[in-house]
Amino acid sequence: MRVRFAPSPTGYLHIGGLRTALYNFLLARRHGGTFVLRIEDTDRSRFVEDAEQDILEMLRWAGITYDEGPITGGDFGPYRQSERSARYAEVAAQLVKSGNAYVAFDDDDALEAMRSRHRSENNPNPRYDHTTRGEMQNSLTLSADAVDQLLSEGVPHVIRLNVRPGETVVFSDAVRGEVRFESATIDDQVLIKSDGLPTYHLANIVDDHDMGITHVIRGEEWLPSTPKHVLLYQAMGWDVPTMAHLPLILSPTGGKLSKRNAEKQGIPVSVSQYVEAGYEPEALVNFLALLGWNPGDEREVFSLADLTTAFSLERVGQSGVQFDLQKLNWFNEQWLRSKASSQLATRLLPQARAAFGCEDEAYLEQAIDMMKERMTMAADVLDASYLFKAPESYDEKAVSKRWKANSSEVLSAFAVVLSELDAWSEQGLEVSLKAFIDAQGVGMGALMFPLRMALSGVGGGPSLYALMALIGREETLSRIKRAVLTIAT
RNA sequence: GCCGCGUUCGUCUAGGGGUUUAGGACGCCGCCCUUUCACGGCGGUAACACGGGUUCAAAUCCCGUACGCGGUACCA
């Protein structure tokens, strides 16, 4: 088995692209096959300089490795289409020779003229096909001499697929079963553009054949052009690989997950944006894997390794799937909790340093330990600024609701106990606090709430015993003192 | 317009003729746990697009309609 991911460097890696890459990768790993990365850079006008680099980086971030590709190399290289032009020209020439393709000289104006001649309400998009090619300038309508003449004069031209009407093109899709198209509904696709470079359709089938690709797994947007590809394989006498068209990822409202549309709804489309937002790679991979595929049982949390043993094309769904950020966040929480605090601390230290001047990785690790079950994103720990410095303000609503007349008094009395406490530890603090409220005859809340407010400035958060143990005696006393002064007045 | 693909809780989905009072997960709501907020536990909310047919029996098979999505470029 040989599969490939063949992105076009016309933009940064898209979330849907990552899923396609993932499914290809999983299938290859599952079956001991080979995963090829091929860069389809035949569109000079939309080429984005650093897109290829982004694609490579994002795959690496996600943990998706490939066996052959640009940089990596392999026996079927080169792996950038811009470096394989000669081969496409050769195949195109063969197709012309066998009558399966033809040369066409029509420029943009001629094309538009044809379209406006035929355009009507019932035919808003006239095609260059068997019904219209007879009225155009091509090697089917011109004499051989005229064609040679134009070619020798260097007149710009393209090569088009010669689609004969009256045939039914049938292929079997691993996800959808048998799919059929009438050839009369297929246009004479441009194979070689006037700049001499191939279109996707030609380059793709040539490379898939030459690289020995056995399974083509790609997005559903390619389904309508698959009959053209089948025709091309047949014209060259090549085997058609197994086709599998994945359901499209839709926006949360069901529309296309286009950049504009999605970002309006707060859904980033570039993988790099998820990296920047701080998502765990395992979470994105896990979420994406389940978007259009399921294991058939009730498991939901999968590592990449788990996925490689569970994945199969048979369990890929057929209908479009809506992107749900909340579910992604849930996966992120799951993965965050499974990670060692020490690992997260190492990662977050630079940010903690920038925000709070925190240089102590062990301290950060303890802070993460107590915050882990409250975090959606790793960096959430840094939002709890009270872990690193005294609160600058106190939540007014919470104060007015729960700061009582005796709160300052209780707090001040407890501060005395704290200043004399021998065992400054989570357990020691808990013991002394409980002894204190017993002795004072006050309720737990009468002390806990003012204390929480003094230490954190907010109404909710981690265990106060843990918090005091973390920030230390001096800081605890100073925060209490300050709160008593600030809130009481 | 035409061509293609699709349609089970709001979302991701299981189920593919009788096992179904249609199961799980996210979300939401409630209860419990609890100093708080979370975590966790328990419970609840909520779906077979519609119409025909086939069959003793249809969410499941067939046809039609509606709706959604994709394609209809010298983009990929």
XYZ file of C-alpha atoms (C1' of nucleotides) in Angstrom:
565
model
C 0.000 0.000 0.000
C 1.228 3.444 -0.931
C -0.757 6.557 -0.070
C -0.028 10.232 -0.362
C -0.937 13.645 0.944
C -0.633 16.149 -1.855
C -1.177 19.695 -0.635
C -0.842 22.759 -2.772
C 1.345 25.537 -1.352
C -1.264 28.196 -2.038
C -1.800 28.867 1.639
C -1.021 27.589 5.097
C -2.088 24.100 6.048
C -5.844 24.005 6.473
C -7.589 22.097 9.224
C -9.276 19.927 6.588
C -5.920 19.287 4.968
C -4.550 18.089 8.272
C -7.385 15.617 8.606
C -6.775 14.322 5.074
C -3.086 13.942 5.880
C -3.989 12.196 9.133
C -6.276 9.641 7.493
C -3.668 8.857 4.847
C -1.008 8.532 7.507
C -3.180 6.290 9.683
C -4.059 3.994 6.828
C -0.426 3.640 5.828
C 0.704 2.950 9.374
C -2.149 0.536 9.970
C -1.251 -1.557 6.971
C 2.486 -1.186 6.994
C 2.283 0.931 3.867
C 4.230 3.928 2.700
C 3.095 7.499 3.180
C 4.256 9.977 0.568
C 4.159 13.750 0.815
C 3.971 15.497 -2.529
C 3.857 19.235 -3.083
C 1.505 20.220 -5.888
C 2.921 23.589 -6.829
C 1.684 23.977 -10.377
C -0.253 27.180 -9.808
C 2.305 29.935 -10.096
C -0.224 32.719 -9.580
C -1.407 31.498 -6.190
C 1.960 30.326 -4.924
C 2.683 31.351 -1.337
C 6.365 31.526 -0.471
C 6.341 30.024 3.019
C 3.370 27.709 2.591
C 5.414 24.573 2.010
C 7.408 25.245 5.132
C 4.210 25.743 7.099
C 2.787 22.460 5.817
C 5.932 20.600 6.830
C 6.033 22.220 10.252
C 2.388 21.596 11.006
C 2.601 17.915 10.073
C 5.582 17.585 12.351
C 3.738 19.381 15.155
C 0.839 16.952 14.782
C 3.173 13.978 14.870
C 2.389 12.931 11.327
C 5.500 11.513 9.746
C 5.977 10.576 6.117
C 8.299 8.167 4.435
C 8.965 10.003 1.210
C 8.735 13.660 0.342
C 10.640 16.802 -0.488
C 13.725 17.135 1.745
C 13.204 13.549 2.985
C 13.629 12.185 -0.530
C 12.710 8.711 -1.738
C 12.885 6.464 -4.768
C 10.056 8.182 -6.626
C 11.249 11.791 -6.472
C 11.324 14.597 -7.017
C 8.343 15.284 -4.792
C 7.535 18.780 -5.994
C 5.512 18.952 -9.180
C 7.383 22.023 -10.337
C 10.395 19.727 -10.661
C 8.587 17.142 -12.765
C 7.355 19.236 -15.717
C 9.029 17.203 -18.432
C 7.097 14.106 -17.462
C 3.708 15.850 -17.703
C 4.552 17.209 -21.137
C 5.526 13.717 -22.219
C 2.237 12.216 -21.036
C 0.260 15.070 -22.574
C 1.988 14.461 -25.900
C 1.069 10.792 -25.700
C -2.539 11.668 -25.001
C -2.639 14.004 -27.997
C -1.054 11.345 -30.140
C -3.613 8.736 -29.097
C -6.461 11.144 -29.737
C -7.434 11.406 -26.095
C -6.395 15.023 -25.887
C -6.083 17.905 -28.300
C -4.438 21.277 -28.696
C -6.611 24.401 -28.279
C -5.641 27.985 -29.135
C -8.589 29.906 -27.728
C -7.607 32.816 -25.524
C -9.634 34.273 -22.656
C -11.628 36.474 -25.010
C -12.536 33.585 -27.267
C -13.593 31.543 -24.240
C -15.734 34.337 -22.886
C -17.264 34.925 -26.304
C -18.260 31.271 -26.472
C -19.726 31.415 -22.991
C -21.760 34.520 -23.649
C -23.056 32.994 -26.891
C -24.461 30.043 -24.992
C -25.235 31.514 -21.628
C -28.898 31.427 -20.618
C -30.982 30.950 -17.551
C -30.925 27.215 -18.050
C -27.241 27.155 -18.839
C -25.483 29.714 -16.683
C -22.071 28.119 -17.126
C -21.489 26.935 -20.703
C -18.624 24.478 -20.912
C -15.876 23.769 -23.359
C -17.031 20.277 -24.249
C -18.290 18.086 -27.053
C -21.148 20.490 -27.705
C -18.999 23.586 -28.106
C -15.497 22.547 -29.123
C -16.557 22.459 -32.767
C -16.865 26.222 -32.777
C -13.451 26.824 -31.235
C -9.893 27.041 -32.499
C -8.360 23.655 -31.808
C -6.717 20.705 -33.423
C -10.102 19.077 -33.852
C -11.457 21.936 -35.966
C -8.283 23.213 -37.621
C -6.327 21.397 -40.295
C -3.096 19.728 -39.291
C -1.166 22.297 -41.308
C -2.931 25.185 -39.606
C -2.173 23.709 -36.207
C 1.497 23.243 -37.062
C 1.607 26.787 -38.350
C 0.161 28.224 -35.135
C 2.449 26.108 -33.015
C 5.534 27.167 -34.929
C 4.510 30.792 -34.571
C 4.478 30.245 -30.847
C 0.796 31.063 -30.407
C -0.211 30.342 -26.789
C -2.183 27.133 -26.454
C -3.424 24.598 -24.005
C -3.964 20.860 -24.168
C -7.450 19.625 -23.387
C -8.863 16.230 -22.556
C -10.989 14.895 -25.395
C -14.100 13.653 -23.632
C -16.319 11.579 -25.877
C -20.016 11.640 -25.074
C -22.075 8.495 -24.707
C -19.976 6.682 -22.162
C -20.710 5.967 -18.544
C -17.708 6.447 -16.318
C -17.985 4.193 -13.298
C -15.676 3.892 -10.352
C -15.880 2.472 -6.888
C -15.297 4.757 -3.956
C -14.185 3.147 -0.712
C -16.396 5.510 1.265
C -19.388 5.877 -1.047
C -19.572 2.741 -3.102
C -20.164 2.823 -6.836
C -20.342 6.275 -8.387
C -21.211 6.922 -12.025
C -21.084 9.887 -14.353
C -22.217 10.296 -17.965
C -19.298 11.434 -20.077
C -21.575 13.896 -21.850
C -21.676 15.932 -18.646
C -17.899 16.177 -18.392
C -16.040 19.099 -19.927
C -12.823 18.989 -21.937
C -10.619 19.718 -18.987
C -7.448 21.708 -19.611
C -4.516 19.385 -18.949
C -1.599 21.644 -19.835
C -2.014 25.375 -19.290
C -0.673 27.969 -21.688
C 2.260 28.518 -19.352
C 3.264 24.949 -20.089
C 2.511 23.692 -16.607
C -0.019 20.940 -15.979
C -3.287 21.414 -14.160
C -3.971 19.423 -11.015
C -5.893 16.820 -12.987
C -3.014 15.781 -15.215
C -0.169 16.180 -12.752
C -2.062 14.325 -10.097
C -2.784 11.187 -12.079
C 0.664 11.090 -13.632
C 2.331 11.357 -10.246
C -0.025 8.969 -8.529
C 0.744 6.449 -11.240
C 4.480 7.059 -11.372
C 4.752 7.013 -7.592
C 2.857 3.759 -7.353
C 0.025 5.202 -5.280
C -2.518 2.489 -4.497
C -5.084 4.472 -2.498
C -6.163 8.025 -3.176
C -7.717 9.497 -0.042
C -8.814 13.085 -0.428
C -11.660 15.500 0.293
C -15.099 15.171 -1.223
C -14.574 18.323 -3.244
C -12.645 16.104 -5.650
C -15.453 13.667 -6.279
C -16.868 15.562 -9.273
C -13.507 15.605 -11.032
C -12.780 11.958 -10.400
C -14.406 10.797 -13.669
C -11.902 12.972 -15.534
C -9.142 11.261 -13.661
C -10.582 7.840 -14.429
C -10.732 8.770 -18.108
C -7.114 9.826 -17.964
C -6.005 6.588 -16.313
C -7.923 4.629 -18.906
C -6.473 6.631 -21.779
C -2.980 5.855 -20.534
C -3.828 2.231 -19.876
C -3.050 2.620 -16.193
C -4.791 1.009 -13.235
C -7.111 3.292 -11.323
C -6.097 3.396 -7.650
C -8.667 2.792 -4.935
C -10.505 6.049 -4.438
C -11.820 7.309 -1.091
C -13.508 10.690 -0.779
C -13.765 12.007 2.750
C -16.778 13.964 4.002
C -16.202 17.689 4.044
C -15.637 19.584 7.269
C -18.313 22.271 7.520
C -18.602 25.394 9.625
C -20.604 25.183 12.897
C -23.683 26.340 11.013
C -23.309 23.840 8.224
C -21.830 26.103 5.594
C -18.504 25.844 3.902
C -15.518 26.082 6.214
C -13.996 28.805 4.132
C -11.531 31.131 5.725
C -13.904 34.084 5.790
C -16.992 32.191 6.788
C -15.287 30.216 9.533
C -13.335 33.021 11.110
C -16.493 35.055 11.337
C -17.729 32.298 13.635
C -14.536 32.181 15.612
C -13.242 29.023 13.969
C -9.637 29.256 12.841
C -8.944 27.379 9.605
C -5.166 27.295 9.592
C -3.484 24.674 11.715
C -0.907 27.250 12.751
C -3.664 29.235 14.438
C -4.445 26.250 16.649
C -0.790 25.985 17.500
C -0.701 29.672 18.406
C -3.880 29.351 20.441
C -2.049 26.745 22.478
C -3.949 23.581 21.632
C -2.287 20.302 22.441
C -1.392 18.495 19.202
C -2.866 15.275 20.590
C -6.188 17.033 21.147
C -6.443 18.428 17.623
C -5.450 15.088 16.130
C -7.921 13.228 18.346
C -10.726 15.637 17.492
C -9.996 15.598 13.769
C -9.762 11.823 13.685
C -13.275 11.553 15.113
C -14.595 14.127 12.670
C -15.803 11.776 9.998
C -14.544 8.519 11.429
C -15.482 6.475 14.489
C -14.119 3.266 15.959
C -17.495 1.529 16.145
C -17.357 1.310 19.909
C -17.624 3.959 22.571
C -14.005 4.946 22.902
C -13.297 8.606 22.260
C -9.861 9.434 23.537
C -7.239 8.196 21.109
C -3.544 8.865 20.843
C -1.965 8.782 17.418
C -0.669 5.316 18.249
C -4.160 4.154 19.308
C -5.528 5.524 16.090
C -3.087 3.652 13.925
C -4.396 0.380 15.255
C -8.076 1.372 15.217
C -8.434 3.253 11.948
C -10.113 1.878 8.863
C -11.623 3.383 5.748
C -14.760 1.283 6.232
C -15.691 3.322 9.269
C -15.372 6.695 7.578
C -18.721 8.463 7.317
C -20.354 9.825 4.209
C -21.977 13.047 5.283
C -20.454 16.443 5.925
C -19.437 17.158 9.486
C -19.749 20.409 11.397
C -16.791 21.725 13.277
C -17.520 22.010 17.009
C -15.004 24.066 18.944
C -16.501 23.001 22.288
C -15.764 19.386 21.578
C -12.228 20.251 20.562
C -11.858 22.096 23.853
C -13.087 19.044 25.715
C -10.443 16.920 24.020
C -7.886 19.529 24.951
C -8.924 19.274 28.600
C -8.631 15.502 28.469
C -5.151 15.607 27.002
C -3.981 18.382 29.291
C -4.918 16.340 32.358
C -3.040 13.360 31.073
C 0.184 15.296 30.805
C 2.765 15.660 33.533
C 2.721 19.069 35.217
C 6.489 19.163 34.970
C 6.270 18.899 31.207
C 3.726 21.699 31.017
C 5.809 23.811 33.389
C 8.845 23.564 31.148
C 6.733 24.657 28.233
C 4.997 27.536 30.007
C 7.987 28.941 31.860
C 8.861 31.533 29.186
C 5.313 32.884 29.283
C 5.246 32.892 33.079
C 8.533 34.739 33.070
C 7.223 37.337 30.663
C 3.983 37.861 32.525
C 5.082 37.627 36.155
C 8.845 37.426 36.175
C 8.498 33.852 37.372
C 11.835 32.065 37.093
C 11.014 29.096 39.293
C 9.990 26.078 37.256
C 9.227 23.992 40.353
C 6.896 26.732 41.583
C 5.164 26.845 38.212
C 4.824 23.080 38.268
C 3.036 23.242 41.624
C 0.761 25.984 40.341
C -0.104 23.869 37.299
C -0.721 20.873 39.530
C -3.438 22.692 41.391
C -4.934 24.265 38.274
C -4.862 21.339 35.872
C -8.441 20.231 36.409
C -9.645 23.761 35.840
C -7.788 24.414 32.604
C -9.069 24.173 29.073
C -5.883 25.547 27.576
C -2.461 25.118 29.129
C -1.954 28.860 29.335
C -5.082 29.228 31.466
C -2.840 28.795 34.497
C -1.332 32.180 33.687
C -4.742 33.814 33.773
C -4.916 32.951 37.449
C -2.530 35.782 38.244
C -3.017 35.336 41.990
C -0.837 32.246 41.751
C 2.051 34.567 40.999
C 1.260 37.899 42.589
C -1.127 39.593 44.985
C -4.543 40.527 43.615
C -4.801 44.146 42.521
C -8.541 44.271 42.954
C -11.308 42.258 44.571
C -14.373 40.976 42.759
C -16.955 43.539 43.808
C -20.047 41.430 43.393
C -18.598 38.597 45.435
C -17.391 40.985 48.129
C -20.706 42.749 48.523
C -22.471 39.433 48.705
C -20.233 37.542 51.071
C -17.860 39.905 52.879
C -19.483 40.278 56.274
C -19.061 42.829 59.018
C -16.834 40.499 61.028
C -14.741 39.278 58.086
C -11.823 41.619 58.720
C -11.751 40.666 62.350
C -11.825 36.918 61.689
C -9.179 37.256 59.027
C -6.889 39.308 61.222
C -7.217 36.810 64.024
C -6.394 33.969 61.680
C -3.379 35.901 60.416
C -1.983 35.772 63.935
C -2.394 31.993 63.951
C -0.670 31.753 60.602
C 2.231 33.893 61.696
C 2.911 31.439 64.494
C 2.285 28.225 62.589
C 5.126 25.720 62.660
C 4.154 23.439 59.832
C 3.645 25.571 56.732
C 2.310 22.819 54.537
C -0.970 21.944 52.937
C -1.809 19.495 55.706
C -0.510 21.715 58.486
C -2.518 24.640 57.212
C -5.661 22.579 56.993
C -5.259 21.319 60.541
C -4.646 24.770 61.982
C -7.433 26.380 60.023
C -9.938 23.846 61.256
C -8.710 24.231 64.814
C -9.077 27.969 64.455
C -12.684 27.956 63.351
C -13.546 25.482 66.078
C -11.941 27.681 68.690
C -13.570 30.818 67.363
C -16.919 29.154 66.958
C -17.346 30.491 63.427
C -18.448 28.602 60.341
C -16.052 27.419 57.700
C -17.414 29.925 55.227
C -16.947 32.849 57.563
C -13.219 32.375 57.287
C -12.815 30.637 53.950
C -14.537 33.208 51.857
C -12.729 36.292 53.181
C -9.478 34.349 53.023
C -10.051 33.367 49.411
C -10.911 36.925 48.541
C -7.806 38.227 50.253
C -5.508 35.725 48.603
C -6.967 35.590 45.102
C -9.399 38.471 44.682
C -11.931 36.147 43.041
C -14.655 33.881 44.291
C -13.510 30.586 42.830
C -10.289 28.681 42.492
C -8.100 25.898 43.817
C -7.766 24.688 47.390
C -6.724 27.497 49.684
C -4.475 25.171 51.652
C -2.594 24.444 48.464
C -2.554 28.095 47.508
C -1.135 29.217 50.843
C 1.419 26.411 50.742
C 2.436 27.593 47.306
C 2.791 31.320 47.907
C 4.304 30.976 51.369
C 3.772 32.545 54.739
C 5.123 35.993 54.043
C 3.049 36.481 50.909
C -0.062 35.036 52.557
C 0.191 37.430 55.506
C 0.878 40.378 53.282
C -2.142 39.635 51.117
C -4.380 39.298 54.174
C -3.115 42.555 55.593
C -3.717 44.331 52.378
C -7.218 42.953 51.931
C -8.228 43.889 55.448
C -7.092 47.438 54.776
C -8.559 47.701 51.290
C -11.864 45.895 51.590
C -12.808 47.022 55.076
C -12.640 50.696 54.140
C -29.626 25.497 -14.508
C -26.885 20.975 -14.890
C -23.888 16.971 -12.579
C -22.584 14.447 -8.104
C -22.764 13.357 -2.866
C -25.477 13.415 1.453
C -29.796 13.599 5.357
C -30.444 9.548 13.230
C -30.694 14.305 19.513
C -28.260 21.609 18.741
C -23.233 19.045 17.356
C -19.990 14.343 16.533
C -22.034 9.584 16.099
C -23.740 3.909 17.157
C -27.319 1.036 15.043
C -27.766 -1.309 8.312
C -34.932 -5.578 8.299
C -37.442 -8.057 14.287
C -32.319 -7.745 19.993
C -34.692 -0.319 20.101
C -38.963 2.239 25.679
C -33.198 4.281 19.175
C -27.204 3.657 22.611
C -22.651 6.797 23.579
C -19.951 11.592 23.574
C -19.854 17.204 23.556
C -23.135 21.071 25.149
C -27.103 22.465 28.393
C -30.083 21.608 33.114
C -30.586 19.302 38.052
C -28.744 16.487 42.258
C -24.542 14.520 45.085
C -19.479 15.414 46.631
C -17.273 20.072 48.299
C -14.598 26.306 51.797
C -15.340 28.247 46.448
C -14.699 27.301 41.280
C -13.645 23.075 38.897
C -12.899 17.509 38.609
C -15.721 13.319 39.539
C -20.407 10.515 40.336
C -25.677 10.140 39.424
C -29.918 11.745 36.748
C -32.393 14.678 32.991
C -33.032 17.312 28.106
C -33.037 16.120 22.962
C -33.116 12.733 16.901
C -34.535 8.352 12.630
C -36.301 15.172 6.856
C -41.105 14.168 4.268
C -44.234 11.022 1.082
C -44.962 6.518 -1.287
C -43.621 1.399 -1.948
C -41.430 -3.768 -0.705
C -42.256 -6.938 3.710
C -45.724 -10.543 8.608
C -42.201 -6.598 10.280
C -38.521 -0.574 7.930
C -34.396 4.220 11.401
C -32.496 0.015 8.511
C -34.195 -1.996 1.460
C -36.361 0.701 -3.169
C -38.513 5.128 -5.547
C -39.877 10.187 -5.371
C -39.862 15.066 -3.037
C -37.639 18.603 0.037
C -33.428 20.433 2.108
C -28.044 20.747 2.695
C -23.211 20.398 0.691
C -19.742 19.971 -3.304
C -18.555 20.700 -8.495
C -19.569 23.328 -12.865
C -11.742 27.867 -13.979
C -5.765 27.916 -18.367
C -7.443 27.158 -8.816
C -6.322 23.167 -6.142
